[in-house]
Amino acid sequence: MAERLSAREVVTALADDATFAELPAPARKSRPDGPLAWPGYDDSRARAAERTGEQESVVCGTARVGGVRAVLIAFEFGFLGGSLGERTGDRLEAAYAYARERRLPVVPLVATGGSRMQEGMLALTQLQRVARQSALTREAGLAQVAVLRDPTTGGGWATLGAGADVVLALPGAQVGFAGSRVRPADADPAAYTAEAQVAAGAADAVVGPQELRETLGRWLRLLTRPSTTPAPPPGPLGESAVLPVTGWDAVRRARSPQRPRAGAYLDAYFTERTAISGDRCGGTDPEGMLCGFGTHEGRTVAYAAQTGTATRPAGYRTAARLIRLADRLGIPVLTLVDTPGAANDAEAERQGAGAAIADLFGAVAGARTPVTTLVIGEGGSGGALALAAPGNTWATPDSYFSVIAPELAAAILKRPPREVESTADQLRIRPQDLVELGVIRGTVGG
């Protein structure tokens, strides 16, 4: 179990020194014992206030984190389990409205057991208010970075937590829609943890308390620097800048184990970068797709990079998530194409490969922010093209892009294996062929 700090202790731990300013709480008249006249409810609130020093289960205010001014929403779990009621909804709505008026990112520091039973359905409907405020903030192009504390369950997880653009979690925190007292008796408790949510693609990273302030500050800096200038394509990292002589030479060089992969290109391009993880649909593809935001020449650039393996459906969905987020925030995108193709096994089909690829095609096609693509290795059919920017795709000398792999083309055409190499020439897949055909803008370093 993660250490449970109070709302103000969390704010103090994360905010730059002496920068937190609490927002005024909206006034609300309520009848004795709340809207349901629940016996003893006023006494429960009074005891919670005496115990915590707070008047409600959230503390809202502004502060600088890593030099970036943001609206912080800190839950006080000691106040009736951090539960949401009408007054909580009032505070949350006011905090989000304040953020939009002043163009500030929002940081929910979540620790809640869910909706307040003593207020019945009126408490539950606060989730609709929160969801609307989050949606309006998203439409306004403002970032939301959630921090999941212990516990984060119920509607608080399903709105403020899981609905954020980037989701960070403290180690060992209890995270799940079902709280510990309402789960099936035989439920595996390991499934309701921060670590499990990251593994399932529902959260981006587990961050230790000592690193949280720096990590949160980095995310806020990266997500609050819009730019309309396209990201320049990276320079080539391969040993040879000479273009391939034949189509098969292009294939051979692109498949070479010595050729630089995505990680090397990203390390050379960015001075710092931070990854997002997961498709928010239950999947991750860490071996096939790298996504995140980084700093290039002093400005933020988002990236989605294939790693040279067959891309899984979760990888495509994560890339689509990345591009849509960058588009909302006005951040240019760099994509690196390098895959023999989309994963085509039975499990990939069960995971919705076609729909995932279609979603990525749609995200790229609909992006208003500039997208730049560099083909750094294999460009295998539609599984590679989905990540490529129409009209702004470049290629390295040790890459190729093809409608289909030469071996598969020969097989479909019922040609013998000895004709695979000549088939590669016929497909015109070399970088210089692609320039001549108008498929790409040019080559880098060639």
Short mmCIF file of C-alpha atoms in Angstrom, two decimals:
data_model
loop_
_atom_site.label_atom_id
_atom_site.label_comp_id
_atom_site.label_asym_id
_atom_site.label_seq_id
_atom_site.Cartn_x
_atom_site.Cartn_y
_atom_site.Cartn_z
CA MET A 1 0.00 0.00 0.00
CA ALA A 2 1.30 3.48 -0.92
CA GLU A 3 1.81 6.04 1.83
CA ARG A 4 -1.30 8.12 2.36
CA LEU A 5 -0.47 11.79 2.57
CA SER A 6 -3.10 14.43 3.24
CA ALA A 7 -4.24 16.69 0.41
CA ARG A 8 -2.10 19.59 1.62
CA GLU A 9 0.91 17.36 2.20
CA VAL A 10 0.69 16.19 -1.41
CA VAL A 11 0.40 19.75 -2.66
CA THR A 12 3.40 20.80 -0.59
CA ALA A 13 5.42 17.88 -1.90
CA LEU A 14 4.70 18.74 -5.54
CA ALA A 15 4.35 22.52 -5.76
CA ASP A 16 7.24 24.91 -6.14
CA ASP A 17 7.94 26.65 -2.83
CA ALA A 18 5.29 29.15 -1.67
CA THR A 19 3.37 29.12 -4.95
CA PHE A 20 0.14 27.37 -3.91
CA ALA A 21 -2.92 29.62 -3.69
CA GLU A 22 -6.21 28.01 -2.74
CA LEU A 23 -9.27 28.84 -4.81
CA PRO A 24 -12.35 30.05 -2.95
CA ALA A 25 -14.97 27.36 -2.36
CA PRO A 26 -18.36 28.03 -3.99
CA ALA A 27 -21.16 28.62 -1.50
CA ARG A 28 -24.04 26.15 -1.35
CA LYS A 29 -27.06 26.10 0.94
CA SER A 30 -28.04 22.63 2.05
CA ARG A 31 -30.74 21.20 4.25
CA PRO A 32 -29.88 19.47 7.57
CA ASP A 33 -28.14 16.13 7.02
CA GLY A 34 -27.82 16.78 3.29
CA PRO A 35 -30.18 16.34 0.34
CA LEU A 36 -31.47 12.95 1.58
CA ALA A 37 -31.76 14.05 5.24
CA TRP A 38 -29.48 11.11 6.06
CA PRO A 39 -29.44 10.71 9.85
CA GLY A 40 -26.07 11.70 11.31
CA TYR A 41 -24.62 13.02 8.04
CA ASP A 42 -23.92 16.50 9.44
CA ASP A 43 -22.17 14.94 12.42
CA SER A 44 -20.05 12.79 10.13
CA ARG A 45 -18.98 15.85 8.15
CA ALA A 46 -18.22 17.77 11.32
CA ARG A 47 -16.01 14.94 12.62
CA ALA A 48 -14.25 14.72 9.25
CA ALA A 49 -13.62 18.47 9.30
CA GLU A 50 -12.22 18.33 12.83
CA ARG A 51 -10.00 15.37 11.97
CA THR A 52 -8.59 16.77 8.71
CA GLY A 53 -8.91 20.51 9.03
CA GLU A 54 -10.80 20.56 5.71
CA GLN A 55 -14.39 21.48 4.91
CA GLU A 56 -14.70 19.08 1.97
CA SER A 57 -12.96 16.14 0.34
CA VAL A 58 -11.01 18.22 -2.19
CA VAL A 59 -8.61 21.13 -1.95
CA CYS A 60 -8.36 23.16 -5.15
CA GLY A 61 -5.87 25.86 -6.03
CA THR A 62 -3.13 27.04 -8.34
CA ALA A 63 0.59 26.45 -8.01
CA ARG A 64 3.73 26.23 -10.06
CA VAL A 65 5.10 22.74 -10.61
CA GLY A 66 8.48 22.69 -12.26
CA GLY A 67 7.95 26.34 -13.13
CA VAL A 68 4.61 25.74 -14.88
CA ARG A 69 1.48 27.24 -13.36
CA ALA A 70 -1.35 24.72 -13.09
CA VAL A 71 -4.62 24.08 -11.28
CA LEU A 72 -4.18 21.37 -8.65
CA ILE A 73 -7.12 19.30 -7.41
CA ALA A 74 -6.01 17.37 -4.32
CA PHE A 75 -8.33 14.84 -2.71
CA GLU A 76 -8.40 14.48 1.07
CA PHE A 77 -9.06 10.80 1.71
CA GLY A 78 -9.42 11.46 5.44
CA PHE A 79 -12.60 13.40 4.72
CA LEU A 80 -15.23 10.68 4.29
CA GLY A 81 -12.92 8.57 2.19
CA GLY A 82 -12.33 11.33 -0.36
CA SER A 83 -15.87 10.72 -1.60
CA LEU A 84 -17.67 12.96 -4.06
CA GLY A 85 -20.79 14.85 -3.06
CA GLU A 86 -22.56 17.97 -4.30
CA ARG A 87 -20.11 20.32 -2.62
CA THR A 88 -17.22 18.34 -4.04
CA GLY A 89 -18.77 18.74 -7.49
CA ASP A 90 -19.09 22.49 -6.95
CA ARG A 91 -15.40 22.77 -6.16
CA LEU A 92 -14.32 20.61 -9.06
CA GLU A 93 -16.49 22.52 -11.53
CA ALA A 94 -15.13 25.85 -10.31
CA ALA A 95 -11.54 24.64 -10.52
CA TYR A 96 -11.91 23.44 -14.12
CA ALA A 97 -13.66 26.67 -15.12
CA TYR A 98 -10.84 28.68 -13.55
CA ALA A 99 -8.30 26.64 -15.51
CA ARG A 100 -10.05 27.31 -18.81
CA GLU A 101 -10.44 31.02 -18.12
CA ARG A 102 -6.70 31.36 -17.49
CA ARG A 103 -5.48 28.70 -19.95
CA LEU A 104 -3.90 26.50 -17.28
CA PRO A 105 -3.33 22.73 -17.27
CA VAL A 106 -5.20 20.69 -14.67
CA VAL A 107 -3.58 18.19 -12.30
CA PRO A 108 -6.01 15.94 -10.38
CA LEU A 109 -4.23 14.34 -7.39
CA VAL A 110 -6.74 11.58 -6.88
CA ALA A 111 -7.41 9.62 -3.69
CA THR A 112 -11.06 8.65 -3.41
CA GLY A 113 -13.32 5.75 -2.60
CA GLY A 114 -16.07 6.91 -4.96
CA SER A 115 -19.41 8.67 -4.60
CA ARG A 116 -20.90 9.62 -1.24
CA MET A 117 -23.69 7.24 -0.22
CA GLN A 118 -25.28 9.77 2.15
CA GLU A 119 -26.22 11.89 -0.88
CA GLY A 120 -27.47 9.01 -3.03
CA MET A 121 -27.91 9.55 -6.75
CA LEU A 122 -27.21 13.26 -6.38
CA ALA A 123 -23.67 12.28 -5.40
CA LEU A 124 -23.34 9.88 -8.31
CA THR A 125 -24.45 12.51 -10.82
CA GLN A 126 -21.46 14.62 -9.83
CA LEU A 127 -19.50 12.31 -12.12
CA GLN A 128 -21.43 13.74 -15.04
CA ARG A 129 -20.48 17.24 -13.96
CA VAL A 130 -16.83 16.23 -13.67
CA ALA A 131 -16.87 14.45 -17.03
CA ARG A 132 -18.31 17.53 -18.72
CA GLN A 133 -15.71 19.81 -17.17
CA SER A 134 -12.96 17.47 -18.28
CA ALA A 135 -14.40 17.35 -21.80
CA LEU A 136 -14.65 21.14 -22.01
CA THR A 137 -11.07 21.46 -20.84
CA ARG A 138 -9.97 18.92 -23.43
CA GLU A 139 -11.81 20.84 -26.15
CA ALA A 140 -10.06 24.01 -25.01
CA GLY A 141 -6.70 22.41 -25.80
CA LEU A 142 -5.50 22.25 -22.19
CA ALA A 143 -3.57 19.32 -20.74
CA GLN A 144 -4.79 17.14 -17.87
CA VAL A 145 -2.19 15.08 -16.00
CA ALA A 146 -3.59 12.85 -13.25
CA VAL A 147 -1.68 11.39 -10.31
CA LEU A 148 -3.27 8.27 -8.83
CA ARG A 149 -2.77 8.02 -5.08
CA ASP A 150 -3.99 5.33 -2.71
CA PRO A 151 -6.80 4.50 -3.19
CA THR A 152 -8.20 5.60 -6.54
CA THR A 153 -11.47 3.76 -7.07
CA GLY A 154 -15.02 4.18 -8.30
CA GLY A 155 -16.11 7.23 -10.24
CA GLY A 156 -13.03 9.23 -9.32
CA TRP A 157 -10.92 6.70 -11.24
CA ALA A 158 -13.43 6.53 -14.09
CA THR A 159 -13.48 10.33 -14.61
CA LEU A 160 -10.64 12.39 -13.14
CA GLY A 161 -8.14 9.54 -13.28
CA ALA A 162 -8.66 7.44 -16.38
CA GLY A 163 -10.03 10.42 -18.29
CA ALA A 164 -6.82 12.44 -18.07
CA ASP A 165 -4.41 12.85 -20.99
CA VAL A 166 -1.49 11.40 -19.04
CA VAL A 167 -1.95 9.13 -16.02
CA LEU A 168 0.81 8.68 -13.44
CA ALA A 169 0.44 6.45 -10.39
CA LEU A 170 2.22 5.97 -7.11
CA PRO A 171 3.73 2.53 -6.45
CA GLY A 172 1.41 0.12 -4.71
CA ALA A 173 -1.60 2.39 -4.97
CA GLN A 174 -4.97 0.64 -5.09
CA VAL A 175 -6.45 1.57 -8.47
CA GLY A 176 -9.63 0.15 -9.96
CA PHE A 177 -13.26 0.86 -10.60
CA ALA A 178 -14.29 -1.59 -7.88
CA GLY A 179 -13.23 -0.70 -4.35
CA SER A 180 -11.94 -3.33 -1.94
CA ARG A 181 -15.31 -3.78 -0.19
CA VAL A 182 -17.40 -4.35 -3.32
CA ARG A 183 -15.24 -6.76 -5.33
CA PRO A 184 -15.97 -10.46 -5.70
CA ALA A 185 -14.59 -12.41 -2.76
CA ASP A 186 -12.26 -14.40 -5.00
CA ALA A 187 -10.95 -11.38 -6.97
CA ASP A 188 -7.19 -11.21 -7.37
CA PRO A 189 -6.09 -8.08 -5.47
CA ALA A 190 -3.08 -7.70 -7.77
CA ALA A 191 -5.46 -6.74 -10.58
CA TYR A 192 -6.51 -3.63 -8.65
CA THR A 193 -3.11 -1.94 -8.42
CA ALA A 194 -1.27 0.88 -10.14
CA GLU A 195 1.14 -1.62 -11.61
CA ALA A 196 -1.69 -3.70 -13.06
CA GLN A 197 -3.29 -0.63 -14.65
CA VAL A 198 -0.01 0.28 -16.36
CA ALA A 199 0.36 -3.30 -17.62
CA ALA A 200 -3.20 -3.17 -18.96
CA GLY A 201 -2.61 0.09 -20.82
CA ALA A 202 -4.92 2.17 -18.59
CA ALA A 203 -2.13 4.26 -17.01
CA ASP A 204 1.17 5.52 -18.39
CA ALA A 205 3.70 4.98 -15.62
CA VAL A 206 4.30 4.14 -11.98
CA VAL A 207 6.37 6.95 -10.46
CA GLY A 208 7.99 6.85 -7.03
CA PRO A 209 7.24 9.64 -4.53
CA GLN A 210 10.78 10.98 -4.74
CA GLU A 211 10.60 11.32 -8.53
CA LEU A 212 7.01 12.51 -8.79
CA ARG A 213 7.64 16.25 -8.51
CA GLU A 214 10.30 16.22 -11.23
CA THR A 215 8.27 13.90 -13.47
CA LEU A 216 5.09 15.93 -13.14
CA GLY A 217 6.97 19.15 -13.82
CA ARG A 218 8.53 17.64 -16.94
CA TRP A 219 5.14 16.55 -18.24
CA LEU A 220 3.63 19.98 -17.64
CA ARG A 221 6.50 21.68 -19.47
CA LEU A 222 6.23 19.31 -22.43
CA LEU A 223 2.46 19.59 -22.77
CA THR A 224 2.22 23.38 -22.52
CA ARG A 225 4.50 24.40 -25.40
CA PRO A 226 2.40 24.49 -28.59
CA SER A 227 4.02 25.13 -31.97
CA THR A 228 2.80 25.42 -35.55
CA THR A 229 6.17 24.64 -37.15
CA PRO A 230 6.57 21.07 -38.45
CA ALA A 231 9.19 18.89 -36.79
CA PRO A 232 12.24 18.54 -39.04
CA PRO A 233 13.06 14.96 -40.05
CA PRO A 234 16.03 13.45 -38.18
CA GLY A 235 19.33 13.04 -39.96
CA PRO A 236 20.47 9.54 -40.96
CA LEU A 237 22.40 7.47 -38.46
CA GLY A 238 23.48 4.68 -40.80
CA GLU A 239 27.12 4.26 -41.77
CA SER A 240 26.46 4.77 -45.47
CA ALA A 241 24.73 7.72 -47.10
CA VAL A 242 24.87 6.00 -50.49
CA LEU A 243 21.50 5.08 -51.93
CA PRO A 244 20.84 1.39 -52.70
CA VAL A 245 21.64 0.17 -56.21
CA THR A 246 18.84 -2.39 -56.50
CA GLY A 247 15.53 -3.04 -54.85
CA TRP A 248 16.89 -6.12 -53.13
CA ASP A 249 19.87 -4.11 -51.91
CA ALA A 250 17.38 -1.73 -50.26
CA VAL A 251 15.62 -4.67 -48.59
CA ARG A 252 18.87 -6.22 -47.42
CA ARG A 253 20.12 -2.97 -45.88
CA ALA A 254 16.79 -2.24 -44.19
CA ARG A 255 16.78 -5.70 -42.62
CA SER A 256 20.39 -5.57 -41.44
CA PRO A 257 20.75 -6.16 -37.68
CA GLN A 258 23.40 -3.43 -37.64
CA ARG A 259 21.03 -0.74 -38.90
CA PRO A 260 20.08 1.91 -36.29
CA ARG A 261 16.61 1.44 -34.82
CA ALA A 262 14.02 3.82 -33.39
CA GLY A 263 15.62 4.12 -29.97
CA ALA A 264 18.86 5.40 -31.47
CA TYR A 265 17.04 7.95 -33.62
CA LEU A 266 14.96 9.21 -30.70
CA ASP A 267 18.01 9.51 -28.44
CA ALA A 268 19.85 11.54 -31.07
CA TYR A 269 16.85 13.76 -31.85
CA PHE A 270 15.61 14.66 -28.37
CA THR A 271 17.45 16.26 -25.46
CA GLU A 272 14.81 14.76 -23.15
CA ARG A 273 11.78 12.59 -23.77
CA THR A 274 9.06 10.97 -21.70
CA ALA A 275 6.92 8.06 -22.81
CA ILE A 276 3.21 7.43 -22.74
CA SER A 277 2.08 3.84 -22.54
CA GLY A 278 -1.08 1.96 -23.38
CA ASP A 279 -4.04 2.22 -25.70
CA ARG A 280 -6.65 2.77 -22.94
CA CYS A 281 -8.40 -0.34 -24.28
CA GLY A 282 -6.55 -2.98 -22.27
CA GLY A 283 -3.38 -3.28 -24.34
CA THR A 284 0.23 -2.20 -24.70
CA ASP A 285 2.87 -2.80 -27.37
CA PRO A 286 6.18 -1.76 -25.80
CA GLU A 287 8.18 -3.95 -28.16
CA GLY A 288 6.59 -2.60 -31.32
CA MET A 289 5.68 1.07 -30.82
CA LEU A 290 7.35 3.85 -28.81
CA CYS A 291 5.21 6.91 -28.12
CA GLY A 292 5.69 10.06 -26.08
CA PHE A 293 6.79 13.68 -26.01
CA GLY A 294 10.26 15.16 -26.07
CA THR A 295 12.27 18.35 -26.45
CA HIS A 296 13.93 19.08 -29.80
CA GLU A 297 15.83 22.34 -30.19
CA GLY A 298 13.93 23.89 -27.29
CA ARG A 299 10.38 22.97 -28.31
CA THR A 300 8.09 20.03 -27.72
CA VAL A 301 7.64 17.39 -30.39
CA ALA A 302 5.45 14.31 -29.98
CA TYR A 303 6.71 11.03 -31.38
CA ALA A 304 5.34 7.65 -32.45
CA ALA A 305 8.02 5.23 -33.60
CA GLN A 306 7.90 1.66 -34.85
CA THR A 307 10.78 -0.48 -33.66
CA GLY A 308 11.35 -2.87 -36.55
CA THR A 309 9.00 -5.61 -35.37
CA ALA A 310 5.46 -6.43 -36.47
CA THR A 311 3.21 -3.81 -34.89
CA ARG A 312 0.42 -5.08 -32.60
CA PRO A 313 -3.09 -3.57 -32.53
CA ALA A 314 -2.36 -1.94 -29.18
CA GLY A 315 0.63 -0.21 -30.76
CA TYR A 316 -1.52 1.33 -33.47
CA ARG A 317 -4.12 2.45 -30.93
CA THR A 318 -1.45 3.98 -28.71
CA ALA A 319 -0.02 5.89 -31.67
CA ALA A 320 -3.51 7.15 -32.57
CA ARG A 321 -4.00 8.26 -28.96
CA LEU A 322 -0.65 10.08 -29.09
CA ILE A 323 -1.43 11.89 -32.35
CA ARG A 324 -4.87 13.00 -31.19
CA LEU A 325 -3.46 14.31 -27.93
CA ALA A 326 -0.71 16.23 -29.73
CA ASP A 327 -3.31 17.60 -32.13
CA ARG A 328 -5.49 18.90 -29.28
CA LEU A 329 -2.50 20.56 -27.62
CA GLY A 330 -1.07 22.02 -30.83
CA ILE A 331 2.17 20.05 -30.67
CA PRO A 332 3.91 18.86 -33.89
CA VAL A 333 4.40 15.13 -34.37
CA LEU A 334 7.32 13.04 -35.63
CA THR A 335 6.64 9.47 -36.70
CA LEU A 336 9.29 6.86 -37.52
CA VAL A 337 8.25 4.03 -39.83
CA ASP A 338 10.02 0.71 -39.38
CA THR A 339 8.00 -2.51 -39.52
CA PRO A 340 7.81 -5.55 -41.77
CA GLY A 341 4.06 -5.07 -41.41
CA ALA A 342 1.21 -5.34 -39.00
CA ALA A 343 1.04 -8.40 -36.78
CA ASN A 344 -1.11 -10.93 -38.64
CA ASP A 345 -1.52 -13.79 -36.19
CA ALA A 346 -4.89 -14.95 -34.90
CA GLU A 347 -4.52 -13.03 -31.64
CA ALA A 348 -3.93 -9.80 -33.55
CA GLU A 349 -7.18 -10.38 -35.42
CA ARG A 350 -9.02 -11.02 -32.16
CA GLN A 351 -7.58 -7.76 -30.82
CA GLY A 352 -9.00 -5.81 -33.76
CA ALA A 353 -5.99 -5.27 -36.02
CA GLY A 354 -8.02 -3.84 -38.89
CA ALA A 355 -9.95 -1.43 -36.69
CA ALA A 356 -6.76 -0.32 -34.92
CA ILE A 357 -4.99 0.41 -38.21
CA ALA A 358 -8.07 2.24 -39.50
CA ASP A 359 -8.10 4.35 -36.34
CA LEU A 360 -4.47 5.36 -36.87
CA PHE A 361 -5.08 6.20 -40.54
CA GLY A 362 -7.93 8.41 -39.35
CA ALA A 363 -5.87 10.11 -36.64
CA VAL A 364 -3.09 11.00 -39.09
CA ALA A 365 -5.50 12.10 -41.81
CA GLY A 366 -7.49 14.27 -39.42
CA ALA A 367 -4.58 15.91 -37.62
CA ARG A 368 -4.42 19.68 -37.85
CA THR A 369 -1.03 19.80 -36.20
CA PRO A 370 1.88 19.15 -38.60
CA VAL A 371 3.06 15.54 -38.85
CA THR A 372 6.51 14.62 -40.18
CA THR A 373 7.51 11.05 -41.04
CA LEU A 374 10.88 9.42 -41.58
CA VAL A 375 11.11 5.86 -42.89
CA ILE A 376 14.17 4.46 -41.12
CA GLY A 377 13.98 0.78 -42.09
CA GLU A 378 11.30 -1.49 -43.44
CA GLY A 379 8.09 0.03 -44.71
CA GLY A 380 5.86 -2.99 -44.93
CA SER A 381 2.52 -2.34 -46.59
CA GLY A 382 -0.47 -0.71 -44.86
CA GLY A 383 0.90 -1.52 -41.42
CA ALA A 384 3.66 0.99 -42.14
CA LEU A 385 1.69 3.45 -44.25
CA ALA A 386 -0.81 4.05 -41.44
CA LEU A 387 1.89 5.93 -39.53
CA ALA A 388 3.13 7.96 -42.52
CA ALA A 389 2.24 11.62 -43.07
CA PRO A 390 0.74 12.28 -46.51
CA GLY A 391 2.93 14.82 -48.28
CA ASN A 392 5.58 15.03 -45.58
CA THR A 393 7.30 11.65 -45.50
CA TRP A 394 11.06 11.24 -45.88
CA ALA A 395 13.35 8.20 -45.98
CA THR A 396 16.87 7.24 -44.99
CA PRO A 397 19.22 5.59 -47.52
CA ASP A 398 18.95 2.27 -45.66
CA SER A 399 15.18 1.92 -45.94
CA TYR A 400 12.50 0.77 -48.33
CA PHE A 401 8.73 1.19 -48.65
CA SER A 402 6.62 -1.38 -50.44
CA VAL A 403 3.05 -2.36 -51.12
CA ILE A 404 4.08 -5.85 -50.02
CA ALA A 405 7.29 -7.69 -49.11
CA PRO A 406 9.09 -8.94 -52.24
CA GLU A 407 8.95 -12.55 -51.05
CA LEU A 408 5.18 -12.37 -50.58
CA ALA A 409 4.72 -10.60 -53.91
CA ALA A 410 6.61 -13.36 -55.69
CA ALA A 411 4.56 -16.02 -53.91
CA ILE A 412 1.27 -14.36 -54.84
CA LEU A 413 2.43 -14.07 -58.45
CA LYS A 414 3.49 -17.75 -58.33
CA ARG A 415 7.07 -16.90 -59.14
CA PRO A 416 9.96 -19.16 -58.06
CA PRO A 417 12.20 -18.04 -55.16
CA ARG A 418 15.00 -17.09 -57.56
CA GLU A 419 12.83 -14.25 -58.87
CA VAL A 420 12.34 -12.54 -55.49
CA GLU A 421 15.21 -10.14 -56.10
CA SER A 422 13.99 -9.11 -59.56
CA THR A 423 10.50 -8.68 -58.09
CA ALA A 424 11.94 -6.22 -55.59
CA ASP A 425 13.27 -4.18 -58.51
CA GLN A 426 9.90 -4.25 -60.25
CA LEU A 427 8.14 -2.98 -57.14
CA ARG A 428 10.34 0.14 -57.18
CA ILE A 429 10.78 0.28 -53.43
CA ARG A 430 14.14 2.10 -53.15
CA PRO A 431 14.13 5.57 -51.55
CA GLN A 432 15.04 7.21 -54.85
CA ASP A 433 12.21 5.32 -56.58
CA LEU A 434 9.77 6.60 -53.97
CA VAL A 435 10.91 10.18 -54.57
CA GLU A 436 10.46 9.78 -58.32
CA LEU A 437 7.00 8.27 -57.83
CA GLY A 438 6.01 11.14 -55.54
CA VAL A 439 5.37 8.85 -52.58
CA ILE A 440 7.92 10.64 -50.37
CA ARG A 441 9.35 14.15 -50.39
CA GLY A 442 12.99 13.18 -50.34
CA THR A 443 15.80 11.29 -48.66
CA VAL A 444 17.84 12.47 -45.70
CA GLY A 445 21.59 12.28 -46.13
CA GLY A 446 21.32 10.54 -49.50
#
